C-alpha cells in the first residue's frame, strides 16, 4: 500500500514538470526536479526504521520529482544530438539507462555488503 500511495505522486509530478517547462524552460525545470529528486532520495534514505509518515512523505516526493525529471529529460535529450543522428543518439542514451535499471537491483546487495548502505546511496547519487 505504501508504494501504491507514493506512486500516485508521479502523476502530478509529471504534469507539473510539463507545465513548468512551458513557463521556465527545460533546463531550469530539469535542474529543479533533479535537485528535488536528490534531496528526496537523501531524506528517504535517512528516515529511521518504523517511521511510516516520513517514509511515505519522502518516498512520495521522490516519486513526484523523479518522474517529473524523466519527463523533462525525454523532451530535452534529443536536442543535444545533431538532427542526422538524433534518433540513434537518443535511443543509445535510453538503452544505457535501461541497462543501468537492469543491473542496479543485482548490484545493490553486493554494494551494501561491500560499502554499507550510505556508500551504496553515494554510488547511486553519483551515477544520477
PDB file of C-alpha atoms in Angstrom:
ATOM      1  CA  UNK A   1       0.000   0.000   0.000  1.00  0.00           C
ATOM      2  CA  UNK A   2       2.890   2.349   0.799  1.00  0.00           C
ATOM      3  CA  UNK A   3       4.363   2.034  -2.665  1.00  0.00           C
ATOM      4  CA  UNK A   4       0.962   2.432  -4.318  1.00  0.00           C
ATOM      5  CA  UNK A   5       0.361   5.694  -2.456  1.00  0.00           C
ATOM      6  CA  UNK A   6       3.833   7.007  -3.270  1.00  0.00           C
ATOM      7  CA  UNK A   7       3.396   6.049  -6.918  1.00  0.00           C
ATOM      8  CA  UNK A   8       0.289   8.232  -7.128  1.00  0.00           C
ATOM      9  CA  UNK A   9       2.580  11.234  -6.614  1.00  0.00           C
ATOM     10  CA  UNK A  10       4.176  10.542 -10.001  1.00  0.00           C
ATOM     11  CA  UNK A  11       1.166  11.801 -11.939  1.00  0.00           C
ATOM     12  CA  UNK A  12       1.183  15.369 -10.563  1.00  0.00           C
ATOM     13  CA  UNK A  13       4.984  15.324 -10.792  1.00  0.00           C
ATOM     14  CA  UNK A  14       4.824  14.610 -14.484  1.00  0.00           C
ATOM     15  CA  UNK A  15       2.128  17.193 -15.215  1.00  0.00           C
ATOM     16  CA  UNK A  16       3.722  19.897 -13.068  1.00  0.00           C
ATOM     17  CA  UNK A  17       7.040  19.396 -14.857  1.00  0.00           C
ATOM     18  CA  UNK A  18       5.300  19.729 -18.226  1.00  0.00           C
ATOM     19  CA  UNK A  19       3.638  22.940 -17.041  1.00  0.00           C
ATOM     20  CA  UNK A  20       6.924  24.357 -15.725  1.00  0.00           C
ATOM     21  CA  UNK A  21       8.743  23.531 -18.970  1.00  0.00           C
ATOM     22  CA  UNK A  22       6.319  25.835 -20.749  1.00  0.00           C
ATOM     23  CA  UNK A  23       6.800  28.593 -18.136  1.00  0.00           C
ATOM     24  CA  UNK A  24      10.514  28.354 -17.247  1.00  0.00           C
ATOM     25  CA  UNK A  25      12.048  26.218 -19.988  1.00  0.00           C
ATOM     26  CA  UNK A  26      13.592  22.768 -19.990  1.00  0.00           C
ATOM     27  CA  UNK A  27      16.929  23.434 -18.293  1.00  0.00           C
ATOM     28  CA  UNK A  28      15.700  25.260 -15.163  1.00  0.00           C
ATOM     29  CA  UNK A  29      12.863  22.764 -14.737  1.00  0.00           C
ATOM     30  CA  UNK A  30      15.235  19.825 -15.123  1.00  0.00           C
ATOM     31  CA  UNK A  31      17.627  21.292 -12.556  1.00  0.00           C
ATOM     32  CA  UNK A  32      14.788  21.852 -10.076  1.00  0.00           C
ATOM     33  CA  UNK A  33      13.402  18.334 -10.465  1.00  0.00           C
ATOM     34  CA  UNK A  34      16.831  16.659 -10.312  1.00  0.00           C
ATOM     35  CA  UNK A  35      17.671  18.582  -7.140  1.00  0.00           C
ATOM     36  CA  UNK A  36      14.261  17.648  -5.714  1.00  0.00           C
ATOM     37  CA  UNK A  37      14.973  14.014  -6.572  1.00  0.00           C
ATOM     38  CA  UNK A  38      18.395  14.127  -4.905  1.00  0.00           C
ATOM     39  CA  UNK A  39      17.108  15.760  -1.717  1.00  0.00           C
ATOM     40  CA  UNK A  40      14.124  13.413  -1.524  1.00  0.00           C
ATOM     41  CA  UNK A  41      16.323  10.345  -2.059  1.00  0.00           C
ATOM     42  CA  UNK A  42      18.743  11.503   0.641  1.00  0.00           C
ATOM     43  CA  UNK A  43      15.950  12.178   3.116  1.00  0.00           C
ATOM     44  CA  UNK A  44      14.179   8.918   2.269  1.00  0.00           C
ATOM     45  CA  UNK A  45      17.396   7.007   2.809  1.00  0.00           C
ATOM     46  CA  UNK A  46      17.910   8.576   6.223  1.00  0.00           C
ATOM     47  CA  UNK A  47      14.444   8.054   7.695  1.00  0.00           C
ATOM     48  CA  UNK A  48      14.516   5.913  10.810  1.00  0.00           C
ATOM     49  CA  UNK A  49      13.110   2.401  10.726  1.00  0.00           C
ATOM     50  CA  UNK A  50       9.438   2.179  11.576  1.00  0.00           C
ATOM     51  CA  UNK A  51       8.641   5.837  10.857  1.00  0.00           C
ATOM     52  CA  UNK A  52       5.793   5.377   8.382  1.00  0.00           C
ATOM     53  CA  UNK A  53       4.715   9.021   7.864  1.00  0.00           C
ATOM     54  CA  UNK A  54       8.197  10.357   6.968  1.00  0.00           C
ATOM     55  CA  UNK A  55       8.811   7.317   4.752  1.00  0.00           C
ATOM     56  CA  UNK A  56       5.585   7.997   2.851  1.00  0.00           C
ATOM     57  CA  UNK A  57       6.353  11.727   2.603  1.00  0.00           C
ATOM     58  CA  UNK A  58       9.889  11.352   1.226  1.00  0.00           C
ATOM     59  CA  UNK A  59       9.029   8.396  -0.967  1.00  0.00           C
ATOM     60  CA  UNK A  60       6.122  10.339  -2.465  1.00  0.00           C
ATOM     61  CA  UNK A  61       8.318  13.383  -3.077  1.00  0.00           C
ATOM     62  CA  UNK A  62      10.946  11.124  -4.607  1.00  0.00           C
ATOM     63  CA  UNK A  63       8.333   9.694  -6.982  1.00  0.00           C
ATOM     64  CA  UNK A  64       6.998  13.174  -7.747  1.00  0.00           C
ATOM     65  CA  UNK A  65      10.369  14.696  -8.640  1.00  0.00           C
ATOM     66  CA  UNK A  66      11.801  11.594 -10.309  1.00  0.00           C
ATOM     67  CA  UNK A  67       9.010  11.148 -12.834  1.00  0.00           C
ATOM     68  CA  UNK A  68       8.919  14.885 -13.459  1.00  0.00           C
ATOM     69  CA  UNK A  69      12.658  14.835 -14.181  1.00  0.00           C
ATOM     70  CA  UNK A  70      12.236  11.923 -16.586  1.00  0.00           C
ATOM     71  CA  UNK A  71       9.504  13.754 -18.445  1.00  0.00           C
ATOM     72  CA  UNK A  72      11.718  16.797 -18.889  1.00  0.00           C
ATOM     73  CA  UNK A  73      14.724  14.661 -19.765  1.00  0.00           C
ATOM     74  CA  UNK A  74      12.859  12.905 -22.567  1.00  0.00           C
ATOM     75  CA  UNK A  75      11.978  16.267 -24.106  1.00  0.00           C
ATOM     76  CA  UNK A  76      15.451  17.773 -23.619  1.00  0.00           C
ATOM     77  CA  UNK A  77      17.808  14.910 -24.536  1.00  0.00           C
ATOM     78  CA  UNK A  78      17.013  14.710 -28.276  1.00  0.00           C
ATOM     79  CA  UNK A  79      18.011  18.352 -28.714  1.00  0.00           C
ATOM     80  CA  UNK A  80      21.565  17.502 -27.654  1.00  0.00           C
ATOM     81  CA  UNK A  81      22.203  15.451 -30.786  1.00  0.00           C
ATOM     82  CA  UNK A  82      22.591  16.690 -34.361  1.00  0.00           C
ATOM     83  CA  UNK A  83      19.474  16.068 -36.442  1.00  0.00           C
ATOM     84  CA  UNK A  84      21.173  13.390 -38.558  1.00  0.00           C
ATOM     85  CA  UNK A  85      21.862  11.146 -35.530  1.00  0.00           C
ATOM     86  CA  UNK A  86      19.130  12.330 -33.160  1.00  0.00           C
ATOM     87  CA  UNK A  87      17.115   9.108 -33.098  1.00  0.00           C
ATOM     88  CA  UNK A  88      20.215   6.907 -32.724  1.00  0.00           C
ATOM     89  CA  UNK A  89      21.749   9.123 -30.040  1.00  0.00           C
ATOM     90  CA  UNK A  90      18.583   9.288 -28.000  1.00  0.00           C
ATOM     91  CA  UNK A  91      17.972   5.561 -28.437  1.00  0.00           C
ATOM     92  CA  UNK A  92      21.503   4.761 -27.283  1.00  0.00           C
ATOM     93  CA  UNK A  93      21.160   7.019 -24.233  1.00  0.00           C
ATOM     94  CA  UNK A  94      17.825   5.407 -23.339  1.00  0.00           C
ATOM     95  CA  UNK A  95      19.333   1.925 -23.761  1.00  0.00           C
ATOM     96  CA  UNK A  96      22.228   2.728 -21.427  1.00  0.00           C
ATOM     97  CA  UNK A  97      19.726   3.954 -18.840  1.00  0.00           C
ATOM     98  CA  UNK A  98      17.711   0.766 -19.149  1.00  0.00           C
ATOM     99  CA  UNK A  99      20.830  -1.362 -18.785  1.00  0.00           C
ATOM    100  CA  UNK A 100      21.551   0.519 -15.560  1.00  0.00           C
ATOM    101  CA  UNK A 101      17.977  -0.166 -14.446  1.00  0.00           C
ATOM    102  CA  UNK A 102      18.501  -3.861 -15.057  1.00  0.00           C
ATOM    103  CA  UNK A 103      21.914  -4.089 -13.383  1.00  0.00           C
ATOM    104  CA  UNK A 104      21.035  -1.905 -10.381  1.00  0.00           C
ATOM    105  CA  UNK A 105      18.877  -4.397  -8.483  1.00  0.00           C
ATOM    106  CA  UNK A 106      21.568  -7.070  -8.841  1.00  0.00           C
ATOM    107  CA  UNK A 107      24.422  -4.742  -7.921  1.00  0.00           C
ATOM    108  CA  UNK A 108      22.772  -3.171  -4.862  1.00  0.00           C
ATOM    109  CA  UNK A 109      23.130  -6.193  -2.494  1.00  0.00           C
ATOM    110  CA  UNK A 110      26.780  -6.529  -3.487  1.00  0.00           C
ATOM    111  CA  UNK A 111      27.427  -2.834  -2.802  1.00  0.00           C
ATOM    112  CA  UNK A 112      25.585  -2.879   0.535  1.00  0.00           C
ATOM    113  CA  UNK A 113      27.770  -5.712   1.827  1.00  0.00           C
ATOM    114  CA  UNK A 114      30.949  -4.099   0.438  1.00  0.00           C
ATOM    115  CA  UNK A 115      30.479  -0.404   1.277  1.00  0.00           C
ATOM    116  CA  UNK A 116      27.400  -0.290   3.547  1.00  0.00           C
ATOM    117  CA  UNK A 117      24.098   1.450   2.883  1.00  0.00           C
ATOM    118  CA  UNK A 118      25.436   5.018   2.932  1.00  0.00           C
ATOM    119  CA  UNK A 119      28.151   4.113   0.431  1.00  0.00           C
ATOM    120  CA  UNK A 120      25.568   2.465  -1.810  1.00  0.00           C
ATOM    121  CA  UNK A 121      23.439   5.616  -1.733  1.00  0.00           C
ATOM    122  CA  UNK A 122      26.543   7.675  -2.557  1.00  0.00           C
ATOM    123  CA  UNK A 123      27.320   5.487  -5.585  1.00  0.00           C
ATOM    124  CA  UNK A 124      23.710   5.765  -6.762  1.00  0.00           C
ATOM    125  CA  UNK A 125      23.773   9.524  -6.257  1.00  0.00           C
ATOM    126  CA  UNK A 126      26.984   9.869  -8.275  1.00  0.00           C
ATOM    127  CA  UNK A 127      25.501   7.832 -11.131  1.00  0.00           C
ATOM    128  CA  UNK A 128      22.481  10.080 -11.278  1.00  0.00           C
TER     129      UNK A 128
END
